[in-house]
Amino acid sequence: MTDGLFVAFEGLDGAGTTTQAERTAEYVDAETGRTSALSAEPTDGPVGTQIRRCLEGEIDFDAETLALLFAADRLDHIDRDIEPSLAAGDVVLVDRYSLSSFAYQHADGVDGDWLRSINDRARSPDVTFYLDVPPAVCIERLADDGGGTDRFEHAETLERVEAAYERAIAAERDAGNDVRVIDGTRSVSAVSDDIAAVVDELL
Ligand code: TYD
């Protein structure tokens, strides 16, 4: 049985994580002879559903409660989807993972060490792609998409989130984890070609 590969996509809102995760899934299925398993956080499972209700302003959780929910949703995601797919030898692609918590929840005032401790049962991806797009460009893209603004989609917030991502990426690398920073301001296909090249290298 071939080993699975665990890949996470990260970036600010509007950076293109969903588009690139989808394109990578298409690439894996068409070009590598392997099977992709694509999913996202927050998940559409029982915990993720409560998180989405909060992000949409339907219910309110304080920042620490929300951090716990993201961590719980992650363990549920691992248990339900990620581990079984890796065990089947799939290329597992997740649109957001732990780094999102280290960036967004920390920018929301939650203590960084505590965030690490509540996420320490979540296995590390084999590689994380951080799509690097400046906050101002993300805000423009979100406005062009006609999207509303959820809890995290404001310019000052995205600037704090970006700074927290930078620190979190440095910490991941110090811990020996593979994080690739990809210039996400280029065309969709230029970005996905870079990602595909790394996936090929790791398979
Ligand atoms: P997003 O992928 O933007 O969902 P959608 O495409 O449905 O808008 O994710 C929703 C938000 O959740 C995004 O603003 C980042 C935030 N988030 C966190 O704050 N912490 C986390 O741990 C995760 C996974 C996401």
CSV table of C-alpha atoms and ligand atoms in Angstrom, one decimal:
chain,number,residue,atom,x,y,z
A,1,MET,CA,0.0,0.0,0.0
A,2,THR,CA,1.3,3.5,-0.9
A,3,ASP,CA,1.7,6.0,1.8
A,4,GLY,CA,-0.7,8.9,1.8
A,5,LEU,CA,0.4,12.5,1.5
A,6,PHE,CA,-1.1,15.2,3.8
A,7,VAL,CA,-1.2,18.7,2.3
A,8,ALA,CA,-2.6,21.8,3.9
A,9,PHE,CA,-3.5,25.1,2.2
A,10,GLU,CA,-3.2,28.4,4.1
A,11,GLY,CA,-3.5,32.1,3.6
A,12,LEU,CA,-5.6,35.1,4.3
A,13,ASP,CA,-9.3,35.3,3.2
A,14,GLY,CA,-9.1,36.0,-0.5
A,15,ALA,CA,-5.7,34.4,-1.0
A,16,GLY,CA,-7.1,31.6,-3.0
A,17,THR,CA,-6.8,28.5,-0.7
A,18,THR,CA,-10.1,27.0,-2.0
A,19,THR,CA,-9.3,27.5,-5.6
A,20,GLN,CA,-5.8,26.1,-5.3
A,21,ALA,CA,-6.9,23.1,-3.1
A,22,GLU,CA,-9.5,22.3,-5.8
A,23,ARG,CA,-7.0,22.6,-8.7
A,24,THR,CA,-4.5,20.5,-6.8
A,25,ALA,CA,-7.1,17.8,-6.4
A,26,GLU,CA,-7.8,17.9,-10.1
A,27,TYR,CA,-4.1,17.6,-10.8
A,28,VAL,CA,-3.6,14.7,-8.5
A,29,ASP,CA,-6.5,12.7,-10.0
A,30,ALA,CA,-5.5,13.5,-13.6
A,31,GLU,CA,-1.8,13.4,-13.6
A,32,THR,CA,-0.3,11.4,-10.7
A,33,GLY,CA,-2.0,8.1,-10.7
A,34,ARG,CA,-3.1,8.8,-7.1
A,35,THR,CA,-6.5,9.6,-5.6
A,36,SER,CA,-7.1,13.0,-3.9
A,37,ALA,CA,-9.3,13.5,-0.8
A,38,LEU,CA,-10.3,17.2,-0.6
A,39,SER,CA,-11.9,18.7,2.5
A,40,ALA,CA,-12.0,22.0,4.4
A,41,GLU,CA,-12.0,23.6,7.8
A,42,PRO,CA,-14.3,24.6,9.4
A,43,THR,CA,-15.8,21.3,8.3
A,44,ASP,CA,-19.4,20.6,7.5
A,45,GLY,CA,-19.6,18.2,10.5
A,46,PRO,CA,-21.4,18.9,13.8
A,47,VAL,CA,-18.7,21.1,15.4
A,48,GLY,CA,-17.8,23.0,12.1
A,49,THR,CA,-21.5,23.8,11.6
A,50,GLN,CA,-21.6,25.7,14.9
A,51,ILE,CA,-18.4,27.5,13.9
A,52,ARG,CA,-19.9,28.6,10.6
A,53,ARG,CA,-23.0,29.9,12.4
A,54,CYS,CA,-20.7,32.0,14.6
A,55,LEU,CA,-18.6,33.3,11.6
A,56,GLU,CA,-21.9,34.4,9.9
A,57,GLY,CA,-23.0,36.3,13.0
A,58,GLU,CA,-25.9,34.0,13.8
A,59,ILE,CA,-24.5,32.9,17.2
A,60,ASP,CA,-21.8,34.5,19.3
A,61,PHE,CA,-18.8,32.7,21.0
A,62,ASP,CA,-16.0,34.5,22.7
A,63,ALA,CA,-12.6,34.1,21.1
A,64,GLU,CA,-11.3,31.3,23.4
A,65,THR,CA,-14.5,29.3,23.0
A,66,LEU,CA,-14.2,29.6,19.3
A,67,ALA,CA,-10.5,28.5,19.4
A,68,LEU,CA,-11.6,25.4,21.3
A,69,LEU,CA,-14.3,24.7,18.7
A,70,PHE,CA,-11.8,25.0,15.9
A,71,ALA,CA,-9.5,22.6,17.7
A,72,ALA,CA,-12.3,20.2,18.3
A,73,ASP,CA,-13.5,20.4,14.7
A,74,ARG,CA,-9.9,19.6,13.7
A,75,LEU,CA,-9.7,16.4,15.7
A,76,ASP,CA,-13.1,15.4,14.4
A,77,HIS,CA,-11.9,16.1,10.9
A,78,ILE,CA,-8.8,14.0,11.5
A,79,ASP,CA,-10.8,11.1,12.9
A,80,ARG,CA,-13.6,11.1,10.3
A,81,ASP,CA,-11.7,12.0,7.1
A,82,ILE,CA,-8.0,12.7,7.3
A,83,GLU,CA,-6.7,9.5,9.0
A,84,PRO,CA,-8.9,7.1,7.0
A,85,SER,CA,-7.9,8.8,3.7
A,86,LEU,CA,-4.2,8.7,4.6
A,87,ALA,CA,-4.6,5.1,5.5
A,88,ALA,CA,-6.1,4.4,2.1
A,89,GLY,CA,-3.0,6.0,0.5
A,90,ASP,CA,-4.8,9.1,-0.8
A,91,VAL,CA,-3.3,12.5,-1.3
A,92,VAL,CA,-5.2,14.4,1.4
A,93,LEU,CA,-5.8,18.1,0.7
A,94,VAL,CA,-7.2,20.3,3.4
A,95,ASP,CA,-8.3,23.9,2.8
A,96,ARG,CA,-7.1,25.5,6.1
A,97,TYR,CA,-5.7,23.6,9.2
A,98,SER,CA,-3.8,24.4,12.4
A,99,LEU,CA,-1.9,27.4,11.0
A,100,SER,CA,-5.3,29.1,10.5
A,101,SER,CA,-5.9,28.8,14.3
A,102,PHE,CA,-2.4,30.1,15.1
A,103,ALA,CA,-3.0,33.1,12.8
A,104,TYR,CA,-6.7,34.0,13.1
A,105,GLN,CA,-7.3,33.1,16.8
A,106,HIS,CA,-4.0,34.6,17.9
A,107,ALA,CA,-4.9,37.8,16.0
A,108,ASP,CA,-8.3,37.6,17.8
A,109,GLY,CA,-6.4,37.9,21.1
A,110,VAL,CA,-6.0,34.3,22.1
A,111,ASP,CA,-2.7,33.3,23.8
A,112,GLY,CA,-0.3,31.6,21.3
A,113,ASP,CA,1.1,28.9,23.7
A,114,TRP,CA,-2.4,27.9,24.7
A,115,LEU,CA,-3.4,27.6,21.0
A,116,ARG,CA,-0.5,25.3,20.5
A,117,SER,CA,-1.4,23.2,23.5
A,118,ILE,CA,-5.1,22.7,22.4
A,119,ASN,CA,-4.0,21.8,18.9
A,120,ASP,CA,-1.1,19.5,19.9
A,121,ARG,CA,-3.0,16.3,19.1
A,122,ALA,CA,-3.5,17.4,15.5
A,123,ARG,CA,-0.9,15.6,13.4
A,124,SER,CA,1.3,17.9,11.2
A,125,PRO,CA,0.8,18.0,7.4
A,126,ASP,CA,3.6,16.6,5.3
A,127,VAL,CA,3.6,20.0,3.6
A,128,THR,CA,1.7,23.3,4.0
A,129,PHE,CA,1.4,25.8,1.2
A,130,TYR,CA,1.0,29.4,2.4
A,131,LEU,CA,-0.4,31.5,-0.4
A,132,ASP,CA,1.2,34.9,0.2
A,133,VAL,CA,-1.1,37.7,-0.9
A,134,PRO,CA,-1.0,41.2,0.8
A,135,PRO,CA,-4.1,42.1,2.9
A,136,ALA,CA,-5.1,45.0,0.6
A,137,VAL,CA,-5.2,42.7,-2.5
A,138,CYS,CA,-7.3,40.1,-0.5
A,139,ILE,CA,-9.8,42.8,0.5
A,140,GLU,CA,-10.0,43.9,-3.2
A,141,ARG,CA,-10.6,40.3,-4.3
A,142,LEU,CA,-13.3,39.8,-1.6
A,143,ALA,CA,-15.0,43.0,-2.7
A,144,ASP,CA,-14.9,41.9,-6.4
A,145,ASP,CA,-16.4,38.6,-5.4
A,146,GLY,CA,-19.3,40.5,-3.9
A,147,GLY,CA,-18.7,38.6,-0.7
A,148,GLY,CA,-19.9,39.9,2.6
A,149,THR,CA,-17.5,40.4,5.5
A,150,ASP,CA,-17.5,37.8,8.1
A,151,ARG,CA,-15.8,38.1,11.5
A,152,PHE,CA,-12.2,38.1,10.1
A,153,GLU,CA,-12.6,39.8,6.7
A,154,HIS,CA,-11.6,43.5,7.5
A,155,ALA,CA,-8.3,45.2,6.4
A,156,GLU,CA,-6.9,45.8,9.9
A,157,THR,CA,-7.9,42.3,11.0
A,158,LEU,CA,-6.2,40.7,8.0
A,159,GLU,CA,-3.0,42.7,8.7
A,160,ARG,CA,-2.9,41.3,12.2
A,161,VAL,CA,-3.6,37.8,10.9
A,162,GLU,CA,-0.8,38.2,8.3
A,163,ALA,CA,1.7,39.1,11.1
A,164,ALA,CA,0.5,36.1,13.1
A,165,TYR,CA,0.9,33.8,10.1
A,166,GLU,CA,4.5,35.0,9.7
A,167,ARG,CA,5.3,34.1,13.3
A,168,ALA,CA,3.5,30.8,13.0
A,169,ILE,CA,5.3,29.8,9.8
A,170,ALA,CA,8.7,30.6,11.5
A,171,ALA,CA,7.7,28.4,14.5
A,172,GLU,CA,6.5,25.5,12.2
A,173,ARG,CA,9.8,25.6,10.4
A,174,ASP,CA,11.7,25.7,13.6
A,175,ALA,CA,9.8,22.6,14.6
A,176,GLY,CA,11.0,20.9,11.4
A,177,ASN,CA,7.7,21.2,9.5
A,178,ASP,CA,7.7,21.8,5.7
A,179,VAL,CA,6.0,25.2,4.9
A,180,ARG,CA,6.3,26.5,1.4
A,181,VAL,CA,5.5,30.2,0.9
A,182,ILE,CA,4.0,30.7,-2.6
A,183,ASP,CA,3.5,34.1,-4.2
A,184,GLY,CA,-0.3,34.0,-4.5
A,185,THR,CA,-0.5,37.4,-6.4
A,186,ARG,CA,0.2,35.7,-9.8
A,187,SER,CA,-2.2,34.0,-12.1
A,188,VAL,CA,-4.2,31.0,-10.8
A,189,SER,CA,-2.3,28.7,-13.2
A,190,ALA,CA,1.1,30.0,-12.3
A,191,VAL,CA,0.4,29.4,-8.6
A,192,SER,CA,-1.1,25.9,-9.2
A,193,ASP,CA,1.9,24.9,-11.4
A,194,ASP,CA,4.3,25.7,-8.5
A,195,ILE,CA,2.1,23.7,-6.1
A,196,ALA,CA,1.9,20.8,-8.5
A,197,ALA,CA,5.7,20.7,-8.8
A,198,VAL,CA,6.1,20.4,-5.1
A,199,VAL,CA,3.4,17.7,-4.8
A,200,ASP,CA,5.2,15.8,-7.6
A,201,GLU,CA,8.5,16.1,-5.7
A,202,LEU,CA,6.9,14.7,-2.5
A,203,LEU,CA,5.1,11.8,-4.1
B,1,TYD,P1,-13.0,30.1,4.7
B,1,TYD,O1,-12.1,29.1,4.1
B,1,TYD,O2,-12.7,31.5,4.3
B,1,TYD,O3,-14.5,29.7,4.5
B,1,TYD,P2,-15.5,30.2,3.3
B,1,TYD,O4,-14.8,29.9,2.0
B,1,TYD,O5,-16.7,29.4,3.6
B,1,TYD,O6,-15.6,31.7,3.6
B,1,TYD,O7,-12.8,30.0,6.3
B,1,TYD,C1,-13.7,30.6,7.1
B,1,TYD,C2,-13.0,31.5,8.1
B,1,TYD,O8,-12.6,30.7,9.2
B,1,TYD,C3,-11.8,32.2,7.6
B,1,TYD,O9,-12.0,33.6,7.9
B,1,TYD,C4,-10.6,31.7,8.5
B,1,TYD,C5,-11.4,31.2,9.7
B,1,TYD,N1,-10.6,30.2,10.5
B,1,TYD,C6,-10.2,30.5,11.7
B,1,TYD,O10,-10.3,31.6,12.2
B,1,TYD,N2,-9.5,29.5,12.5
B,1,TYD,C7,-9.3,28.2,12.0
B,1,TYD,O11,-8.7,27.4,12.7
B,1,TYD,C8,-9.8,27.9,10.7
B,1,TYD,C9,-9.7,26.6,10.1
B,1,TYD,C10,-10.5,28.9,9.9
